[in-house]
Amino acid sequence: MPYDIGVDVGAVSVNCAVLDADGHVVHEAPYVRHFGQASRVAHSVISQTMSLFDRGDIRSVSFTGSRGERMARRLGAPHEVETIAQATAAVHMAPGVRSIIAIGGQDAALLQIDYDASGAWRLESFAMNGPCASGTGSFIDQQAERLALSMYGGAFRMDQDKLDQVLADFVALGEQSAYPAHVACRCTVFTKSDMIHLQNKGETLPNIIAGLHHGTAANFISTMLAGRTLHDPVIFIGGPAGNSLMRKAFRRYFPGLATPPHHASLGAVGAALCTRLAGRANTLDPAVLADNRTAPEEEFARAPRLALSRSHFDADTTLPEIPDTQGDPIPAWLGVDIGSTSTKYALVDAGGRLLHKNYVPTRGKPIEVVRELLSGLTAALAGRIALVGVATTGSGRNVAGDFLDADLIVDEITAHARGAVAIDPGIDTIFEIGGQDSKYIAIENGRPTDFVMNKICAAGTGSFLHELANKLGINIVGEFQDVALGAKNPVALAERCTVFMESDLAAHAQKGAARDDLIAGLCYAIVHNYLHRVVENRHVGKRIMFLGGPSLNKGIVAAFENVLDRPILAPKNREVMGAYGVSLMVRDAFLRGEKKTRPRDIGELAATEVGFKETICRADPACGNECKLKVYRFGGRKSVWGGDCGRYEARVSDLPAETDYFALRDDIFRRHLQAAGNGHTRPNAPAVGLPMALHSLEWAVFWTTLLTRLGYRVAPSAKTSRTTVTAGVESMTAETCFPVKVFHGHVKGLLDAADFLFLPTVVNIPSPAAEEKGLFCPMVQSSRYLVAAALDIPPERIIGPTLLLANGPKALAHAVGSALPSGHRPTAATIHGAVRAAFAAQNAFQADLRQVGRSLLDLLPEDEPLWIVSGRPYNLHDERLSLGLGRLAARLGIKTVPLDLLDVSATPLHRFPRMYWGLGSRILRAAAATAETRNRFGVHLGNFSCGPDSFLEHFYSHIMGDKPYLLLELDEHSAAAGMITRMEAFANVVRENMRLSAMSDKPRREAAP
């Protein structure tokens, strides 16, 4: 009997299936990952499969998959496009199927099948993910690997042979979930941020894992479904289809979802079917794949060989023994750095000598890990030290600080700077690469004067390196640096984010690049990512200290040396530098008398009983999120953690709380909004839904006045909630920025609450200069059409005038009149009057805002710093999009005002004439006014994937020059911890700049007559 063999060589695995003459699958090879060794693994799988059959009975061997085409060419074998192979096999295995959800290692696709009268199928439509691998099998693998330590404990070491068992345990743990936690899955970086934040807050692993799968399904619906209607039957194929949590998540949307037999190997089945149907036959020798000499290597861009020649790399991480104190304990201060991937402690004496240290994985259990570290410290130094004070830093500093009843809680930027300067007072630049964050710190006279952290991208971080090394089967400890330094011809890889880089590695390996050269190329890639995405155009000094886990890797240090052409200092104990720095800071505070000694015992801290109960947050009666909180009991102390808004994050500040000017702005907005809707509408008037998103967060007073004067009753949407976000994300027909997704959610919530929807096409806004166009971005301008298509809103329900707000009342009146429903259209005079009233109401609202701003500036002392927060109103004034920035700043004692409280229209914009974007013009004017005023400091709040911001942020940076500023880039993730860290660090930098400015002014004042 003739047999046809299909081989699917994908980005992650090799799958193989054998069909008999009737098209039945008679053999399916076990699913096997290739870890970058696709040719070697394919050779093994094909050889073993062929050995099961008489060679004379094998009619054909054909290929599919992202890495199959090159192999097919080498072997002279047929190759079929992956989507066609999958569709062919799906129709064969599940006759009558209409919709196929296909998720592989790095690809995700949606295939829709139609049939003609004869029953012949055709591919009606298909959609595939772009270069980003989020939401694919590889994406789930990454999260399972990252959580392995949390699942198995501190003794676990990741072995690639264990990955299948890890995934099985990962899914089994998720099946125990009580409720899925909210996890953003638009990008692997957002996912990790949310998961780490949830772990630090004490969320259970089962709930996090279940939330990851629910988020992945929701992301697929948002990006791939794009408003399409899927017809039953719907099937789920690919390796992840074997994951019960993924099936459960997709069945929320498609209750009848089925998983056909051989779901992981349908690509291979389809390749064999296509060859059989085409009547092709071939023979091949799989040994060709084992001979690397027969594999032509394509030309790649190359980088210089890695070598350490000028840098100081201290590989010794040991500490000398603590001398015998003869029964007299040494007074000591403990610093603990709770990071996203590792937790460290450093113990110092009064002279700043490092007595003891430790570095262990956090495992997503910050409290448990800290207790274990304290137990180990007690066992090592029992009776030899007297603990005086404790301080914490790192992403888990607040929850661990509560547990330890810390004397000091400090952001990691300040802590690293303090420790680094103690090691080498002459440094002027610090590069720090952690597990999830990368940092640049400028040092002047031993103090931090500027800093920047990676925005939301983990490219160029330790987790980036670790995950990619895992994909190539390389142990990150020791083996990685040996392979990198031994590579003779490193491949010059592009600067990419984690998931894109994974795709790049797969593509280069497919084209024949040697694994060792790719590892060395990764060293250069992490350096270029860090320098271009983090440091950008900031000054890099001559004495650079490199800190963080990757600084223990000689390959990375060598890449920095080669790229910068200067020596790099990688000092001893650098892996605990944050803990060392914060231990020095708490010691300093005690020696200065700022902190009082109280009885402390490390053993008692380690033995502190920890308990918690779950409850629902009721702090804000107007909030409908119903966030789950963990109420901890640390001994006799209570500590509350959880929620999306950061209310329980910003908790320790030596400064008194400040006025929340964002809340004040919201109060003024709500007051004018209420006044706009009063007294002009009949009770039975038709209701018009007003989505409180995008332009409405600045212009809702105008819209409400206009509509009520025209005889409509305005029904505004409620504040953005988790439900709003979910509804918006799941209704998208195209990938957009987060504010547009939120807008979709607001509109969806109004569909059953109003007769009409007010969805204007707002083209522009008034500008200070005639030559400026004042335009909204295309996404905002076209939001009406996007949401109408996504939600299938009948045109007769939409009031959608095209409005050029810069053109004045007369032009607007005509546009409004022509857009009103025919049965509810008042006279032309009424329309003109309504437009004039709307402009008057909007101007009164803005005048009240500016009055608050003027009063603040008039009373502000010259030596008191003021943060000016720029951004689009829909980012600044939606608490879900801003993560409560204004409220958090007020709680941290930072005087912070939103841009729209200030009148910057008179500020010239000489360097950027004819500015295209209306809000961009306002943002850059705010930057110019801030740069020129000594005690003002700029913060710009943007969002991921914003087109105008992609260049406005560079313009903003150019205007600010050498003056420190803070860029915050937010998106679907709901964790506020990263933003709080940046705000706390920036507050320290601002204080230092104000101090230096005052010192430079003093000689001038003394010299004045």
mmCIF file of N, CA and C in Angstrom, residues 582-629:
data_model
loop_
_atom_site.group_PDB
_atom_site.id
_atom_site.type_symbol
_atom_site.label_atom_id
_atom_site.label_comp_id
_atom_site.label_asym_id
_atom_site.label_seq_id
_atom_site.Cartn_x
_atom_site.Cartn_y
_atom_site.Cartn_z
ATOM 1 N N VAL A 582 20.350 50.514 49.156
ATOM 2 C CA VAL A 582 19.273 50.865 50.080
ATOM 3 C C VAL A 582 19.677 50.559 51.518
ATOM 4 N N SER A 583 20.566 49.573 51.715
ATOM 5 C CA SER A 583 21.068 49.328 53.072
ATOM 6 C C SER A 583 21.925 50.496 53.541
ATOM 7 N N LEU A 584 22.701 51.086 52.634
ATOM 8 C CA LEU A 584 23.482 52.278 52.983
ATOM 9 C C LEU A 584 22.564 53.466 53.285
ATOM 10 N N MET A 585 21.478 53.583 52.524
ATOM 11 C CA MET A 585 20.560 54.707 52.739
ATOM 12 C C MET A 585 19.882 54.625 54.099
ATOM 13 N N VAL A 586 19.473 53.421 54.515
ATOM 14 C CA VAL A 586 18.823 53.310 55.819
ATOM 15 C C VAL A 586 19.864 53.484 56.929
ATOM 16 N N ARG A 587 21.086 53.011 56.697
ATOM 17 C CA ARG A 587 22.154 53.261 57.675
ATOM 18 C C ARG A 587 22.384 54.756 57.843
ATOM 19 N N ASP A 588 22.472 55.476 56.689
ATOM 20 C CA ASP A 588 22.686 56.925 56.742
ATOM 21 C C ASP A 588 21.571 57.614 57.525
ATOM 22 N N ALA A 589 20.325 57.186 57.288
ATOM 23 C CA ALA A 589 19.191 57.813 57.968
ATOM 24 C C ALA A 589 19.286 57.624 59.479
ATOM 25 N N PHE A 590 19.742 56.447 59.922
ATOM 26 C CA PHE A 590 19.897 56.218 61.365
ATOM 27 C C PHE A 590 21.060 57.028 61.930
ATOM 28 N N LEU A 591 22.167 57.059 61.204
ATOM 29 C CA LEU A 591 23.335 57.785 61.705
ATOM 30 C C LEU A 591 23.077 59.278 61.769
ATOM 31 N N ARG A 592 22.180 59.786 60.886
ATOM 32 C CA ARG A 592 21.816 61.207 60.932
ATOM 33 C C ARG A 592 20.745 61.491 61.985
ATOM 34 N N GLY A 593 20.236 60.477 62.612
ATOM 35 C CA GLY A 593 19.217 60.656 63.631
ATOM 36 C C GLY A 593 17.810 60.793 63.091
ATOM 37 N N GLU A 594 17.599 60.505 61.786
ATOM 38 C CA GLU A 594 16.278 60.647 61.186
ATOM 39 C C GLU A 594 15.380 59.457 61.503
ATOM 40 N N LYS A 595 15.979 58.335 61.857
ATOM 41 C CA LYS A 595 15.218 57.148 62.219
ATOM 42 C C LYS A 595 15.609 56.717 63.631
ATOM 43 N N LYS A 596 14.652 56.214 64.362
ATOM 44 C CA LYS A 596 14.883 55.816 65.735
ATOM 45 C C LYS A 596 15.045 54.297 65.823
ATOM 46 N N THR A 597 16.015 53.885 66.625
ATOM 47 C CA THR A 597 16.251 52.462 66.823
ATOM 48 C C THR A 597 15.087 51.841 67.588
ATOM 49 N N ARG A 598 14.670 50.678 67.152
ATOM 50 C CA ARG A 598 13.620 49.932 67.848
ATOM 51 C C ARG A 598 14.010 48.462 67.846
ATOM 52 N N PRO A 599 13.509 47.723 68.773
ATOM 53 C CA PRO A 599 13.919 46.312 68.860
ATOM 54 C C PRO A 599 13.588 45.556 67.568
ATOM 55 N N ARG A 600 14.567 44.868 67.036
ATOM 56 C CA ARG A 600 14.351 44.069 65.818
ATOM 57 C C ARG A 600 15.106 42.757 65.960
ATOM 58 N N ASP A 601 14.531 41.723 65.414
ATOM 59 C CA ASP A 601 15.173 40.419 65.448
ATOM 60 C C ASP A 601 14.896 39.718 64.120
ATOM 61 N N ILE A 602 15.959 39.365 63.426
ATOM 62 C CA ILE A 602 15.787 38.750 62.103
ATOM 63 C C ILE A 602 15.014 37.443 62.214
ATOM 64 N N GLY A 603 15.313 36.673 63.237
ATOM 65 C CA GLY A 603 14.612 35.404 63.413
ATOM 66 C C GLY A 603 13.125 35.598 63.624
ATOM 67 N N GLU A 604 12.756 36.633 64.396
ATOM 68 C CA GLU A 604 11.334 36.905 64.616
ATOM 69 C C GLU A 604 10.654 37.362 63.333
ATOM 70 N N LEU A 605 11.369 38.180 62.532
ATOM 71 C CA LEU A 605 10.801 38.613 61.250
ATOM 72 C C LEU A 605 10.545 37.401 60.353
ATOM 73 N N ALA A 606 11.520 36.481 60.307
ATOM 74 C CA ALA A 606 11.369 35.297 59.455
ATOM 75 C C ALA A 606 10.204 34.423 59.905
ATOM 76 N N ALA A 607 9.944 34.453 61.202
ATOM 77 C CA ALA A 607 8.894 33.595 61.740
ATOM 78 C C ALA A 607 7.534 34.290 61.801
ATOM 79 N N THR A 608 7.452 35.539 61.331
ATOM 80 C CA THR A 608 6.186 36.277 61.384
ATOM 81 C C THR A 608 5.085 35.499 60.662
ATOM 82 N N GLU A 609 3.972 35.330 61.337
ATOM 83 C CA GLU A 609 2.849 34.625 60.725
ATOM 84 C C GLU A 609 2.179 35.514 59.678
ATOM 85 N N VAL A 610 1.913 34.924 58.530
ATOM 86 C CA VAL A 610 1.283 35.662 57.433
ATOM 87 C C VAL A 610 -0.044 34.998 57.095
ATOM 88 N N GLY A 611 -1.110 35.770 57.138
ATOM 89 C CA GLY A 611 -2.417 35.272 56.731
ATOM 90 C C GLY A 611 -3.116 36.332 55.906
ATOM 91 N N PHE A 612 -4.106 35.926 55.142
ATOM 92 C CA PHE A 612 -4.849 36.923 54.368
ATOM 93 C C PHE A 612 -6.269 36.431 54.114
ATOM 94 N N LYS A 613 -7.103 37.386 53.801
ATOM 95 C CA LYS A 613 -8.442 37.069 53.333
ATOM 96 C C LYS A 613 -8.726 37.937 52.120
ATOM 97 N N GLU A 614 -9.647 37.492 51.283
ATOM 98 C CA GLU A 614 -10.003 38.242 50.089
ATOM 99 C C GLU A 614 -11.288 39.023 50.323
ATOM 100 N N THR A 615 -11.344 40.199 49.731
ATOM 101 C CA THR A 615 -12.549 41.016 49.820
ATOM 102 C C THR A 615 -12.676 41.836 48.549
ATOM 103 N N ILE A 616 -13.757 42.563 48.417
ATOM 104 C CA ILE A 616 -14.001 43.416 47.253
ATOM 105 C C ILE A 616 -13.772 44.865 47.658
ATOM 106 N N CYS A 617 -13.077 45.624 46.805
ATOM 107 C CA CYS A 617 -12.810 47.039 47.084
ATOM 108 C C CYS A 617 -14.108 47.836 46.968
ATOM 109 N N ARG A 618 -14.408 48.606 48.020
ATOM 110 C CA ARG A 618 -15.586 49.489 48.024
ATOM 111 C C ARG A 618 -15.173 50.928 48.315
ATOM 112 N N ALA A 619 -13.895 51.254 48.066
ATOM 113 C CA ALA A 619 -13.377 52.570 48.449
ATOM 114 C C ALA A 619 -14.055 53.698 47.680
ATOM 115 N N ASP A 620 -14.393 53.447 46.412
ATOM 116 C CA ASP A 620 -15.022 54.486 45.591
ATOM 117 C C ASP A 620 -16.410 54.006 45.166
ATOM 118 N N PRO A 621 -17.462 54.585 45.722
ATOM 119 C CA PRO A 621 -18.819 54.129 45.379
ATOM 120 C C PRO A 621 -19.142 54.269 43.893
ATOM 121 N N ALA A 622 -18.433 55.185 43.197
ATOM 122 C CA ALA A 622 -18.717 55.405 41.781
ATOM 123 C C ALA A 622 -17.995 54.403 40.883
ATOM 124 N N CYS A 623 -17.102 53.612 41.456
ATOM 125 C CA CYS A 623 -16.315 52.662 40.651
ATOM 126 C C CYS A 623 -17.054 51.334 40.568
ATOM 127 N N GLY A 624 -17.179 50.813 39.360
ATOM 128 C CA GLY A 624 -17.878 49.546 39.171
ATOM 129 C C GLY A 624 -16.963 48.371 38.899
ATOM 130 N N ASN A 625 -15.647 48.533 39.126
ATOM 131 C CA ASN A 625 -14.710 47.458 38.783
ATOM 132 C C ASN A 625 -14.807 46.257 39.715
ATOM 133 N N GLU A 626 -15.190 46.502 40.987
ATOM 134 C CA GLU A 626 -15.255 45.431 41.984
ATOM 135 C C GLU A 626 -13.964 44.633 42.030
ATOM 136 N N CYS A 627 -12.840 45.356 42.191
ATOM 137 C CA CYS A 627 -11.530 44.708 42.243
ATOM 138 C C CYS A 627 -11.409 43.854 43.511
ATOM 139 N N LYS A 628 -10.767 42.717 43.349
ATOM 140 C CA LYS A 628 -10.529 41.843 44.491
ATOM 141 C C LYS A 628 -9.271 42.302 45.221
ATOM 142 N N LEU A 629 -9.367 42.354 46.548
ATOM 143 C CA LEU A 629 -8.261 42.792 47.388
ATOM 144 C C LEU A 629 -7.786 41.640 48.268
#
